[in-house]
Amino acid sequence: MGITSTSDGAGITTVTVDYPPVNAIPSQGWFELADAILEAGKDHNTHVVILRAEGRGFNAGVDIKEMQATEGHGALIDANRGCAAAFAAVYDCEVPVVVAVNGFCVGGGIGLVGNADVIVASDDAVFGLPEVDRGALGAATHLARLVPQHMMRTLYYTAKNVDAQTLKHFGSVYDVVPREELDAAAREIASAIAEKDTRIIRRAKEAINRIDVQDVHTSYRLEQGFTFELNLAGISDEHRDEFVATGKPRANK
């Protein structure tokens, strides 16, 4: 359970997230995920990283119950900094990152996927930001990399989800496959990248990041500033407490 990394000896390192029951990642887990992804990229035996998850869904965001059970603002600050670190790690990883999305990908999951290089998804995958229902703001930066501007605004304001087939139509998801074929599909595209000269691919990723039209790091941190404002006003706690009171699994969805 937690964050694990395995290498296949053929240039592919797989980073797996496993936080039952719904992969709502605790504060420290986000930092561990960031470290695992960055370390994989620094290893020149790694040509590409696959980011995947065990269980019912790819990611359910931060662990809200952990946050509400902690006195003071430490857990909130750690969760925000941890998310920023993990999202940045996917973007800054020295090699391409392929994400394999199963089931739900909400909240923080959007930050991971939106910063990835290649996305493959199971045919039951859904993507969304429930932030406004949880008294928070964030990851519009990354949702805007998955859908057109007005769709992003609609999904953000309504906290609705969008399915994998729609994202494939928009061109952000590379392939949609049955869940039992997801790992194989991710490995297929990862293998195609791993076969290339990693010296060139590493420079290619750096070049693509440098010509990106959006500074994803600064943009996301700006969004987080409004989350802190809502928290100071007591609004965020109201909504997080309401969520905890529902007794739902530890998911931000």
Coordinates of C-alpha atoms in Angstrom, one line a residue:
M1 CA 0.0 0.0 0.0
G2 CA 1.2 3.5 -0.7
I3 CA 3.6 4.5 -3.5
T4 CA 5.7 1.8 -5.2
S5 CA 8.1 1.9 -8.1
T6 CA 9.2 -1.0 -10.3
S7 CA 11.5 -1.1 -13.3
D8 CA 11.3 -3.8 -16.0
G9 CA 14.9 -3.6 -17.3
A10 CA 13.7 -2.4 -20.7
G11 CA 13.5 1.3 -19.9
I12 CA 10.1 1.5 -18.3
T13 CA 9.6 2.4 -14.6
T14 CA 6.1 2.0 -13.3
V15 CA 4.9 4.1 -10.4
T16 CA 1.8 2.7 -8.7
V17 CA -0.6 4.5 -6.3
D18 CA -2.4 2.3 -3.8
Y19 CA -4.4 3.9 -1.0
P20 CA -7.6 1.9 -0.5
P21 CA -10.4 2.3 -0.7
V22 CA -10.5 5.1 -3.3
N23 CA -6.9 6.4 -3.6
A24 CA -7.5 9.6 -1.7
I25 CA -3.9 10.4 -1.0
P26 CA -2.8 11.6 2.4
S27 CA -0.5 14.7 2.7
Q28 CA 2.7 12.8 3.0
G29 CA 1.7 10.5 0.1
W30 CA 1.7 13.4 -2.4
F31 CA 5.3 14.2 -1.5
E32 CA 6.3 10.5 -1.8
L33 CA 4.6 10.4 -5.2
A34 CA 6.6 13.4 -6.3
D35 CA 9.9 11.9 -5.1
A36 CA 9.2 8.6 -6.9
I37 CA 8.4 10.2 -10.2
L38 CA 11.4 12.6 -10.1
E39 CA 13.8 9.8 -9.0
A40 CA 12.6 7.6 -11.9
G41 CA 13.4 10.4 -14.3
K42 CA 16.9 11.0 -13.0
D43 CA 17.8 7.3 -13.5
H44 CA 19.2 7.1 -17.1
N45 CA 18.1 3.5 -17.2
T46 CA 14.5 4.8 -17.2
H47 CA 13.3 6.0 -20.6
V48 CA 9.7 6.5 -19.7
V49 CA 7.5 6.4 -16.6
I50 CA 4.0 4.8 -16.4
L51 CA 1.9 6.2 -13.6
R52 CA -1.0 3.9 -12.6
A53 CA -3.2 3.0 -9.7
E54 CA -4.6 -0.1 -8.0
G55 CA -8.2 -0.4 -6.9
R56 CA -11.5 1.2 -7.8
G57 CA -10.2 4.4 -9.4
F58 CA -7.0 6.2 -10.4
N59 CA -7.3 9.1 -7.9
A60 CA -9.9 10.7 -5.6
G61 CA -7.9 13.7 -4.6
V62 CA -6.7 14.6 -1.2
D63 CA -7.7 12.8 2.0
I64 CA -10.3 15.3 3.4
K65 CA -10.9 13.2 6.5
E66 CA -7.2 13.5 7.4
M67 CA -7.4 17.2 6.9
Q68 CA -10.5 17.7 9.1
A69 CA -9.1 15.5 11.8
T70 CA -6.0 17.6 12.2
E71 CA -5.9 20.6 14.4
G72 CA -4.8 23.9 12.8
H73 CA -3.9 24.5 9.2
G74 CA -0.9 22.2 8.9
A75 CA -2.7 19.4 7.0
L76 CA -4.2 21.9 4.6
I77 CA -0.8 23.5 3.9
D78 CA 0.8 20.1 3.5
A79 CA -1.9 18.9 1.2
N80 CA -1.6 22.0 -1.0
R81 CA 2.2 21.8 -1.1
G82 CA 2.1 18.1 -1.7
C83 CA -0.3 18.4 -4.6
A84 CA 1.9 21.2 -6.1
A85 CA 5.0 19.0 -5.7
A86 CA 3.4 15.9 -7.3
F87 CA 1.8 17.8 -10.2
A88 CA 5.1 19.5 -10.8
A89 CA 7.0 16.2 -10.7
V90 CA 4.9 14.8 -13.5
Y91 CA 5.6 17.9 -15.6
D92 CA 9.3 18.2 -14.7
C93 CA 10.2 14.5 -14.8
E94 CA 13.1 14.2 -17.2
V95 CA 11.4 11.5 -19.3
P96 CA 7.8 11.3 -20.6
V97 CA 5.1 10.2 -18.2
V98 CA 2.3 8.0 -19.4
V99 CA -0.7 7.9 -17.1
A100 CA -3.1 4.9 -17.1
V101 CA -6.5 6.1 -15.7
N102 CA -8.9 3.6 -14.4
G103 CA -12.4 4.5 -13.0
F104 CA -12.5 7.9 -11.4
C105 CA -9.9 10.6 -11.8
V106 CA -11.1 13.6 -9.7
G107 CA -9.6 16.5 -7.8
G108 CA -5.9 16.0 -7.5
G109 CA -6.0 13.3 -10.1
I110 CA -6.7 16.0 -12.7
G111 CA -3.5 17.8 -11.7
L112 CA -1.5 14.6 -12.3
V113 CA -3.2 13.7 -15.6
G114 CA -3.3 17.3 -16.9
N115 CA 0.5 17.6 -16.6
A116 CA 1.2 14.2 -18.1
D117 CA 2.7 13.6 -21.6
V118 CA 0.4 10.7 -22.7
I119 CA -3.0 9.6 -21.3
V120 CA -4.6 6.3 -21.8
A121 CA -7.9 5.5 -20.0
S122 CA -10.3 2.6 -19.3
D123 CA -13.7 2.8 -20.9
D124 CA -15.3 3.5 -17.5
A125 CA -13.0 6.4 -16.6
V126 CA -14.4 9.7 -15.7
F127 CA -12.6 13.0 -15.0
G128 CA -13.7 16.0 -13.0
L129 CA -13.1 18.7 -10.4
P130 CA -15.4 18.6 -7.4
E131 CA -13.4 21.4 -5.8
V132 CA -16.3 24.0 -5.6
D133 CA -18.3 21.4 -3.6
R134 CA -15.5 21.0 -1.1
G135 CA -14.7 24.6 -0.4
A136 CA -11.5 24.6 -2.5
L137 CA -10.2 25.9 -5.8
G138 CA -7.5 24.5 -7.9
A139 CA -6.4 22.4 -10.9
A140 CA -8.4 24.5 -13.4
T141 CA -4.9 25.0 -14.8
H142 CA -4.7 21.3 -15.6
L143 CA -8.3 20.7 -16.6
A144 CA -7.8 23.4 -19.2
R145 CA -5.1 21.2 -20.7
L146 CA -7.7 18.4 -21.2
V147 CA -10.8 20.2 -22.5
P148 CA -11.6 23.5 -24.4
Q149 CA -11.9 26.7 -22.5
H150 CA -15.7 26.9 -22.2
M151 CA -16.0 23.2 -21.4
M152 CA -13.5 23.7 -18.6
R153 CA -15.5 26.6 -17.1
T154 CA -18.7 24.6 -17.3
L155 CA -17.2 21.5 -15.6
Y156 CA -15.4 23.7 -13.0
Y157 CA -18.5 25.6 -12.0
T158 CA -20.9 22.6 -12.0
A159 CA -18.4 20.0 -10.5
K160 CA -19.6 17.6 -13.2
N161 CA -17.5 14.8 -14.7
V162 CA -16.5 14.1 -18.3
D163 CA -15.9 10.6 -19.6
A164 CA -12.8 9.3 -21.3
Q165 CA -14.5 9.0 -24.7
T166 CA -15.2 12.7 -24.7
L167 CA -11.6 13.5 -23.8
K168 CA -10.4 11.2 -26.7
H169 CA -12.7 13.3 -29.0
F170 CA -10.9 16.4 -27.7
G171 CA -7.6 14.8 -28.4
S172 CA -6.2 14.9 -24.8
V173 CA -6.7 11.1 -24.2
Y174 CA -4.6 9.0 -26.6
D175 CA -6.6 5.8 -26.3
V176 CA -9.6 4.3 -24.5
V177 CA -9.7 0.6 -23.8
P178 CA -11.5 -2.0 -21.6
R179 CA -10.2 -1.8 -18.1
E180 CA -8.6 -5.3 -18.3
E181 CA -6.5 -4.0 -21.2
L182 CA -5.5 -0.7 -19.6
D183 CA -2.0 -1.7 -18.3
A184 CA -1.2 -3.3 -21.7
A185 CA -2.3 -0.2 -23.6
A186 CA -0.1 2.0 -21.4
R187 CA 2.8 -0.3 -21.8
E188 CA 2.4 -0.4 -25.6
I189 CA 2.8 3.3 -26.0
A190 CA 5.4 3.5 -23.2
S191 CA 7.4 0.8 -25.1
A192 CA 7.3 2.8 -28.3
I193 CA 8.8 5.8 -26.5
A194 CA 11.3 3.6 -24.6
E195 CA 12.7 2.3 -27.9
K196 CA 13.8 5.8 -28.9
D197 CA 17.2 7.3 -28.0
T198 CA 16.6 8.5 -24.5
R199 CA 19.2 11.2 -24.9
I200 CA 17.0 12.8 -27.6
I201 CA 13.7 12.1 -25.8
R202 CA 14.9 13.8 -22.7
R203 CA 15.9 16.9 -24.6
A204 CA 12.5 16.7 -26.5
K205 CA 10.6 16.8 -23.2
E206 CA 12.6 19.7 -22.0
A207 CA 12.1 21.6 -25.3
I208 CA 8.3 20.9 -25.2
N209 CA 8.0 22.2 -21.7
R210 CA 10.0 25.3 -22.5
I211 CA 7.7 26.2 -25.4
D212 CA 4.6 25.5 -23.4
V213 CA 2.2 28.4 -23.6
Q214 CA 1.3 28.2 -19.9
D215 CA 3.4 28.3 -16.8
V216 CA 1.6 25.4 -15.1
H217 CA 3.5 25.8 -11.8
T218 CA 2.8 29.5 -11.2
S219 CA -0.8 29.2 -12.5
Y220 CA -1.7 26.4 -10.1
R221 CA -0.1 28.2 -7.1
L222 CA -2.2 31.3 -7.9
E223 CA -5.3 29.1 -7.8
Q224 CA -4.3 27.7 -4.5
G225 CA -4.1 31.3 -3.1
F226 CA -7.9 31.5 -3.4
T227 CA -8.3 28.2 -1.6
F228 CA -6.4 29.7 1.4
E229 CA -8.6 32.8 1.2
L230 CA -11.7 30.6 1.5
N231 CA -10.2 28.7 4.3
L232 CA -9.4 31.8 6.3
A233 CA -13.0 32.9 5.8
G234 CA -14.2 29.6 7.3
I235 CA -16.0 28.7 4.1
S236 CA -13.8 25.7 3.3
D237 CA -14.2 24.1 6.7
E238 CA -18.0 24.3 6.3
H239 CA -17.9 22.3 3.1
R240 CA -15.3 19.8 4.2
D241 CA -17.2 19.2 7.5
E242 CA -20.4 18.6 5.4
F243 CA -18.5 16.0 3.3
V244 CA -17.0 14.2 6.3
A245 CA -20.5 14.1 7.9
T246 CA -21.8 12.1 4.9
G247 CA -19.6 9.2 5.9
K248 CA -18.6 8.6 2.3
P249 CA -15.3 6.9 1.6
R250 CA -12.2 9.1 1.8
A251 CA -12.6 10.6 -1.6
N252 CA -12.6 14.1 -3.0
K253 CA -15.3 13.5 -5.5

